[in-house]
CSV table of C-alpha atoms in Angstrom, one decimal:
chain,number,residue,atom,x,y,z
A,26,MET,CA,114.7,-9.3,60.6
A,27,SER,CA,111.9,-8.2,58.3
A,28,GLY,CA,112.4,-7.9,54.5
A,29,TRP,CA,112.0,-4.1,54.8
A,30,MET,CA,114.5,-3.8,57.6
A,31,SER,CA,117.0,-6.1,55.9
A,32,SER,CA,116.9,-4.1,52.7
A,33,ALA,CA,117.3,-0.8,54.7
A,34,VAL,CA,120.3,-2.2,56.5
A,35,ALA,CA,121.8,-3.5,53.3
A,36,LEU,CA,121.4,-0.2,51.6
A,37,GLY,CA,122.7,1.7,54.6
A,38,LEU,CA,125.8,-0.4,54.6
A,39,LEU,CA,126.2,0.1,50.9
A,40,ALA,CA,126.0,3.8,51.3
A,41,SER,CA,128.7,3.9,54.0
A,42,SER,CA,131.1,1.3,52.7
A,43,GLY,CA,132.6,3.3,49.9
A,44,VAL,CA,132.4,0.2,47.7
A,45,SER,CA,131.6,0.8,44.0
A,46,ALA,CA,128.1,-0.5,43.7
A,47,SER,CA,128.1,-0.4,40.0
A,48,ALA,CA,131.0,-2.9,39.9
A,49,GLU,CA,128.7,-5.3,41.8
A,50,GLU,CA,125.9,-4.9,39.2
A,51,VAL,CA,123.2,-3.9,41.6
A,52,LEU,CA,120.3,-1.4,41.5
A,53,ASN,CA,118.8,0.3,44.5
A,54,ILE,CA,115.1,1.2,44.2
A,55,TYR,CA,113.2,3.4,46.7
A,56,THR,CA,109.5,2.8,46.1
A,57,SER,CA,106.1,3.5,47.5
A,58,ARG,CA,104.6,0.7,45.5
A,59,GLU,CA,103.5,-2.4,47.4
A,60,PRO,CA,106.4,-4.9,47.2
A,61,GLY,CA,104.1,-7.7,46.0
A,62,LEU,CA,102.9,-5.6,43.0
A,63,ILE,CA,106.4,-4.9,41.6
A,64,LYS,CA,108.3,-8.1,42.6
A,65,PRO,CA,107.4,-9.9,39.3
A,66,ILE,CA,108.8,-7.0,37.3
A,67,LEU,CA,112.0,-6.7,39.4
A,68,ASP,CA,112.6,-10.5,39.2
A,69,GLU,CA,112.2,-10.5,35.5
A,70,PHE,CA,114.6,-7.5,35.2
A,71,THR,CA,117.2,-9.4,37.2
A,72,LYS,CA,116.7,-12.5,35.2
A,73,GLU,CA,117.2,-10.6,31.9
A,74,THR,CA,120.1,-8.4,32.9
A,75,GLY,CA,121.8,-10.1,35.9
A,76,VAL,CA,121.5,-6.9,37.9
A,77,LYS,CA,120.6,-7.6,41.5
A,78,VAL,CA,117.8,-5.3,42.8
A,79,ASN,CA,117.6,-4.0,46.4
A,80,THR,CA,114.4,-2.2,47.4
A,81,ILE,CA,113.3,0.0,50.2
A,82,PHE,CA,109.5,0.3,50.6
A,83,LEU,CA,108.1,3.5,52.1
A,84,SER,CA,104.3,4.1,51.9
A,85,ASN,CA,104.9,7.8,52.9
A,86,GLY,CA,107.8,10.1,53.2
A,87,LEU,CA,109.8,8.6,50.3
A,88,GLU,CA,110.9,11.9,48.8
A,89,GLU,CA,111.8,13.3,52.2
A,90,ARG,CA,113.9,10.2,52.9
A,91,VAL,CA,116.0,10.6,49.8
A,92,ARG,CA,116.4,14.4,50.4
A,93,SER,CA,117.5,13.8,54.0
A,94,GLU,CA,120.1,11.3,52.9
A,95,GLY,CA,121.6,13.8,50.5
A,96,GLN,CA,124.7,12.9,48.5
A,97,ASN,CA,125.1,9.7,50.6
A,98,SER,CA,121.8,8.3,49.4
A,99,PRO,CA,122.2,4.9,47.9
A,100,ALA,CA,118.9,5.4,45.9
A,101,ASP,CA,119.3,4.9,42.1
A,102,VAL,CA,115.6,4.9,41.1
A,103,ILE,CA,112.5,6.4,42.7
A,104,LEU,CA,109.5,4.3,41.8
A,105,THR,CA,106.1,5.6,42.9
A,106,VAL,CA,102.5,6.3,42.1
A,107,ASP,CA,100.6,9.5,41.4
A,108,ILE,CA,101.9,12.6,39.7
A,109,GLY,CA,102.0,14.4,43.1
A,110,ARG,CA,104.7,12.2,44.4
A,111,LEU,CA,106.7,12.2,41.2
A,112,GLN,CA,106.5,16.0,41.0
A,113,ALA,CA,107.4,16.3,44.7
A,114,ALA,CA,110.6,14.3,44.1
A,115,LYS,CA,111.5,16.8,41.4
A,116,ASP,CA,110.6,19.8,43.5
A,117,TYR,CA,112.7,18.4,46.4
A,118,GLY,CA,115.7,18.3,44.1
A,119,VAL,CA,116.3,14.6,44.5
A,120,THR,CA,116.0,13.7,40.8
A,121,GLN,CA,118.1,14.3,37.7
A,122,PRO,CA,116.9,14.5,34.1
A,123,VAL,CA,117.2,11.5,31.8
A,124,LYS,CA,117.4,11.8,28.0
A,125,SER,CA,116.4,8.5,26.5
A,126,ALA,CA,115.2,7.9,22.9
A,127,ALA,CA,113.7,4.6,24.1
A,128,LEU,CA,111.6,6.3,26.8
A,129,GLU,CA,110.5,9.2,24.6
A,130,LYS,CA,109.5,6.9,21.8
A,131,VAL,CA,107.2,4.8,24.0
A,132,ILE,CA,105.8,7.3,26.5
A,133,PRO,CA,103.5,10.0,25.1
A,134,ALA,CA,104.7,13.5,26.0
A,135,ALA,CA,101.6,14.0,28.2
A,136,TYR,CA,102.8,11.3,30.6
A,137,ARG,CA,106.4,12.5,31.1
A,138,ASP,CA,108.2,15.5,32.6
A,139,PRO,CA,109.1,18.0,29.8
A,140,GLU,CA,112.6,18.2,31.3
A,141,GLY,CA,113.0,14.4,31.7
A,142,HIS,CA,112.9,14.3,35.5
A,143,TRP,CA,110.1,11.7,35.6
A,144,TYR,CA,108.4,9.2,33.3
A,145,GLY,CA,105.0,7.5,33.5
A,146,VAL,CA,105.2,3.8,32.9
A,147,SER,CA,101.6,2.8,33.5
A,148,MET,CA,98.3,4.5,33.9
A,149,ARG,CA,95.1,4.3,36.0
A,150,ALA,CA,91.9,6.1,35.4
A,151,ARG,CA,89.8,7.8,38.1
A,152,VAL,CA,86.3,6.6,37.3
A,153,VAL,CA,82.7,6.2,38.6
A,154,TYR,CA,81.7,3.1,40.5
A,155,ALA,CA,77.9,2.8,39.9
A,156,SER,CA,75.4,0.5,41.7
A,157,LYS,CA,74.3,-2.3,39.4
A,158,ASP,CA,70.9,-2.3,41.0
A,159,ARG,CA,70.1,1.4,41.3
A,160,VAL,CA,72.0,3.2,38.5
A,161,LYS,CA,70.8,2.5,35.0
A,162,GLN,CA,72.9,5.0,32.9
A,163,ASP,CA,76.2,3.9,31.4
A,164,LYS,CA,77.6,7.3,30.6
A,165,ILE,CA,78.4,10.3,32.8
A,166,THR,CA,80.6,13.4,32.8
A,167,TYR,CA,82.7,14.6,35.7
A,168,GLU,CA,80.6,17.8,35.5
A,169,GLU,CA,77.5,15.8,36.2
A,170,LEU,CA,78.8,14.6,39.6
A,171,ALA,CA,77.8,18.1,40.9
A,172,ASN,CA,74.3,17.8,39.5
A,173,PRO,CA,71.6,17.9,42.3
A,174,LYS,CA,70.1,14.7,40.8
A,175,TRP,CA,72.8,12.9,42.8
A,176,LYS,CA,72.1,14.7,46.1
A,177,GLY,CA,72.9,12.3,48.9
A,178,LYS,CA,74.0,9.5,46.6
A,179,VAL,CA,77.8,10.0,46.1
A,180,CYS,CA,80.6,8.4,48.1
A,181,ILE,CA,84.3,9.4,48.0
A,182,ARG,CA,87.5,9.1,50.0
A,183,SER,CA,89.1,12.2,51.5
A,184,GLY,CA,89.3,15.1,49.1
A,185,GLN,CA,92.9,15.7,50.3
A,186,HIS,CA,93.9,12.2,49.2
A,187,LEU,CA,96.5,12.5,46.4
A,188,TYR,CA,94.2,10.6,43.9
A,189,ASN,CA,91.4,13.1,44.4
A,190,ILE,CA,93.7,16.1,44.4
A,191,SER,CA,94.9,15.2,41.0
A,192,LEU,CA,91.3,14.8,39.8
A,193,PHE,CA,90.4,18.1,41.2
A,194,ALA,CA,93.5,19.7,39.6
A,195,ALA,CA,92.3,18.3,36.3
A,196,VAL,CA,88.9,20.0,36.9
A,197,ILE,CA,90.8,23.3,37.4
A,198,ALA,CA,92.7,22.7,34.2
A,199,HIS,CA,89.4,22.3,32.3
A,200,LYS,CA,87.2,24.8,34.0
A,201,GLY,CA,89.3,27.4,35.7
A,202,GLU,CA,89.6,28.0,39.4
A,203,ALA,CA,86.2,29.7,40.0
A,204,LYS,CA,84.1,27.1,38.1
A,205,ALA,CA,86.1,24.3,39.8
A,206,GLU,CA,85.2,25.8,43.2
A,207,GLU,CA,81.5,25.8,42.3
A,208,TRP,CA,81.8,22.2,41.0
A,209,LEU,CA,83.5,21.1,44.2
A,210,LYS,CA,80.7,22.7,46.3
A,211,GLY,CA,78.2,20.9,44.2
A,212,LEU,CA,80.0,17.6,44.6
A,213,LYS,CA,80.1,18.1,48.3
A,214,ALA,CA,76.4,18.8,48.4
A,215,ASN,CA,75.8,15.4,46.8
A,216,LEU,CA,77.8,13.4,49.3
A,217,ALA,CA,76.0,10.6,51.1
A,218,LYS,CA,78.4,10.7,54.0
A,219,LYS,CA,81.6,12.4,55.1
A,220,PRO,CA,84.6,11.4,52.9
A,221,SER,CA,86.4,8.5,54.3
A,222,GLY,CA,88.0,5.1,53.7
A,223,GLY,CA,89.8,4.0,50.5
A,224,ASP,CA,88.5,3.4,47.0
A,225,ARG,CA,87.4,-0.1,47.9
A,226,GLU,CA,85.3,1.2,50.7
A,227,GLN,CA,83.3,3.2,48.3
A,228,ALA,CA,82.3,0.0,46.5
A,229,LYS,CA,81.5,-1.5,49.9
A,230,ASP,CA,79.2,1.4,50.7
A,231,ILE,CA,77.4,1.1,47.4
A,232,LEU,CA,76.7,-2.6,48.1
A,233,ALA,CA,75.4,-1.6,51.5
A,234,GLY,CA,73.0,1.0,50.0
A,235,VAL,CA,74.8,4.0,51.6
A,236,CYS,CA,75.3,5.6,48.2
A,237,ASP,CA,74.6,4.9,44.5
A,238,ILE,CA,77.8,6.0,43.0
A,239,GLY,CA,81.4,6.4,44.1
A,240,ILE,CA,84.7,7.7,42.8
A,241,GLY,CA,87.7,5.3,42.5
A,242,ASN,CA,90.6,4.0,40.5
A,243,THR,CA,90.1,1.4,37.9
A,244,TYR,CA,92.6,-1.2,39.2
A,245,TYR,CA,90.9,-1.5,42.6
A,246,VAL,CA,87.9,-3.1,40.8
A,247,SER,CA,90.1,-5.7,39.3
A,248,LEU,CA,91.8,-6.4,42.6
A,249,MET,CA,88.4,-6.8,44.3
A,250,ARG,CA,86.9,-9.0,41.7
A,251,ASN,CA,89.9,-11.2,41.1
A,252,GLY,CA,91.4,-11.4,44.6
A,253,LYS,CA,91.0,-14.0,47.3
A,254,ASP,CA,88.9,-11.9,49.8
A,255,GLU,CA,85.3,-13.1,49.4
A,256,GLU,CA,83.9,-10.0,50.9
A,257,GLN,CA,85.7,-7.7,48.6
A,258,LYS,CA,84.6,-9.8,45.6
A,259,LYS,CA,81.0,-9.0,46.6
A,260,TRP,CA,81.9,-5.3,46.7
A,261,GLY,CA,83.5,-5.5,43.2
A,262,GLU,CA,80.6,-7.4,41.7
A,263,ALA,CA,78.0,-4.9,43.1
A,264,ILE,CA,79.2,-2.2,40.8
A,265,ASN,CA,79.5,-1.2,37.2
A,266,VAL,CA,82.4,0.9,36.1
A,267,ILE,CA,81.6,4.0,34.1
A,268,LEU,CA,84.5,5.8,32.4
A,269,PRO,CA,83.5,9.4,32.9
A,270,THR,CA,84.8,12.2,30.6
A,271,PHE,CA,85.1,16.0,30.9
A,272,GLU,CA,82.8,17.9,28.6
A,273,GLY,CA,84.9,18.3,25.5
A,274,GLY,CA,87.6,16.1,27.0
A,275,GLY,CA,88.4,12.6,28.1
A,276,THR,CA,88.8,10.4,31.1
A,277,HIS,CA,91.2,11.7,33.8
A,278,VAL,CA,94.2,9.4,34.2
A,279,ASN,CA,97.1,9.4,36.6
A,280,ILE,CA,100.4,7.5,36.3
A,281,SER,CA,102.7,5.2,38.1
A,282,GLY,CA,106.2,6.4,37.2
A,283,LEU,CA,109.8,6.6,38.0
A,284,ALA,CA,112.7,9.0,38.2
A,285,LEU,CA,116.5,8.8,38.3
A,286,ALA,CA,117.8,9.7,41.7
A,287,LYS,CA,120.1,12.8,41.8
A,288,TYR,CA,123.1,11.0,43.3
A,289,ALA,CA,122.4,7.5,41.8
A,290,PRO,CA,125.6,5.5,42.5
A,291,ASN,CA,124.5,3.0,39.8
A,292,LYS,CA,123.4,5.3,37.1
A,293,ALA,CA,123.9,3.0,34.2
A,294,ASN,CA,121.9,0.3,35.8
A,295,ALA,CA,119.2,2.8,36.7
A,296,GLU,CA,118.9,4.0,33.1
A,297,LYS,CA,118.8,0.4,32.0
A,298,PHE,CA,116.0,-0.3,34.4
A,299,MET,CA,114.0,2.7,33.3
A,300,GLU,CA,114.2,1.7,29.7
A,301,TYR,CA,113.3,-1.9,30.7
A,302,MET,CA,110.1,-0.6,32.2
A,303,VAL,CA,108.7,0.3,28.8
A,304,SER,CA,109.7,-3.0,27.2
A,305,ASP,CA,107.0,-5.4,26.0
A,306,ASP,CA,107.7,-7.8,28.9
A,307,ALA,CA,107.4,-5.1,31.6
A,308,GLN,CA,104.4,-3.5,30.1
A,309,HIS,CA,102.6,-6.9,30.0
A,310,LEU,CA,103.4,-7.4,33.6
A,311,HIS,CA,102.1,-4.0,34.5
A,312,ALA,CA,98.8,-4.9,32.8
A,313,GLU,CA,98.5,-8.4,34.1
A,314,ALA,CA,99.9,-8.2,37.6
A,315,ASN,CA,98.8,-4.6,38.5
A,316,SER,CA,95.7,-4.2,36.4
A,317,GLU,CA,97.0,-0.9,35.1
A,318,TYR,CA,96.8,0.5,31.6
A,319,PRO,CA,100.2,0.2,29.8
A,320,VAL,CA,101.6,3.3,28.3
A,321,LYS,CA,103.0,1.4,25.4
A,322,GLN,CA,100.7,0.9,22.4
A,323,GLY,CA,99.7,-2.6,21.4
A,324,ILE,CA,100.0,-4.2,24.8
A,325,LYS,CA,97.0,-6.3,25.9
A,326,ILE,CA,95.0,-4.8,28.7
A,327,HIS,CA,93.9,-7.0,31.7
A,328,PRO,CA,90.5,-8.6,30.8
A,329,THR,CA,88.7,-7.0,33.7
A,330,ILE,CA,90.0,-3.5,32.9
A,331,ALA,CA,89.2,-4.1,29.2
A,332,SER,CA,85.6,-4.9,30.2
A,333,PHE,CA,85.0,-1.3,31.3
A,334,GLY,CA,85.1,-0.2,27.7
A,335,GLU,CA,87.6,1.8,25.6
A,336,LEU,CA,89.6,4.4,27.6
A,337,LYS,CA,89.7,7.8,25.9
A,338,ALA,CA,92.2,9.4,28.1
A,339,ASP,CA,92.0,13.2,28.7
A,340,THR,CA,94.7,15.1,26.8
A,341,VAL,CA,95.6,17.6,29.6
A,342,ALA,CA,99.3,16.9,30.3
A,343,ILE,CA,100.1,15.3,33.6
A,344,ALA,CA,102.7,18.0,34.2
A,345,GLU,CA,100.0,20.7,33.9
A,346,ILE,CA,97.9,18.8,36.5
A,347,ALA,CA,100.9,18.7,38.8
A,348,LYS,CA,101.2,22.5,38.7
A,349,LEU,CA,97.5,22.9,39.8
A,350,ARG,CA,97.6,20.4,42.7
A,351,LYS,CA,98.4,23.0,45.4
A,352,LYS,CA,95.5,25.1,44.2
A,353,ALA,CA,93.2,22.0,44.2
A,354,SER,CA,94.2,21.3,47.8
A,355,GLU,CA,93.5,24.8,48.8
A,356,LEU,CA,90.0,24.6,47.3
A,357,VAL,CA,89.3,21.4,49.2
A,358,ASP,CA,89.9,23.2,52.4
A,359,LYS,CA,88.1,26.4,51.3
A,360,VAL,CA,84.8,24.6,50.6
A,361,GLY,CA,85.2,22.4,53.7
A,362,PHE,CA,85.0,19.3,51.5
A,363,ASP,CA,86.1,16.8,54.2
A,364,GLN,CA,84.0,18.3,57.0
């Protein structure tokens, strides 16, 4: 039986047994994060607290799964990436607010739900991958990506991918809907090829000469350069990372975050875990193992990520971006971005 299936069965039995899970000192996490990325943090939490952690990994449909289980759901914590998924969990009614001085002290207001339904525990920036051979500039604005000087030179994954939807929503927040639409048309006109692949594939295409610049998340560059895949190392080494900014703003960031499940059977352990995630130990693990930016001040950033330069994060609240994601998705379809 696979690890995923065994966890699913274990949690299913837990939900139907009627046994008090909290008495057993366990915690049930539903997550869309790759198991290998979060295992070091979960292991350390268990070591420190004695609380056994069960996980269910779902790359898609996590929020729907919890909603379909209703009051019988064994989920205690929802751990996922991107504001879209965190906000979806809140909108689906599968979370409950948490009031925690520890969380509020560490996590800036811009990276948490105003009502306490979700909290960002690490950050990633959406940046420009630039060819080391063909791009000489080391600064760029998001606005410039629509400049005709880049015609036929830009690569990007699907405009409907959640990472891009959040970026486009940030453009709306800065420019308004009408100007965001014009910007999106300009960006589309500059594409070297139909949007496809993941962020790593944009670096691959730059190495192959398909395009000169690509859009991707910061941590993928670290994973490519420091991983065991020799081909991907070549992709990562072929690019420089430029931290773009909005005119009058900063670099767009998104979050990995977590929420307390509405019917959490182990609520005390869930809240303990949520507060653990902003401890020095957990924040160091986020930085080292996942190559993400910690939300806590004073935590050392992964050397590869630090080499990109100082991150000046945009100040638009993540919750505001979440509100504009639907409009951003509509604009992607309106301009035929993925066609």
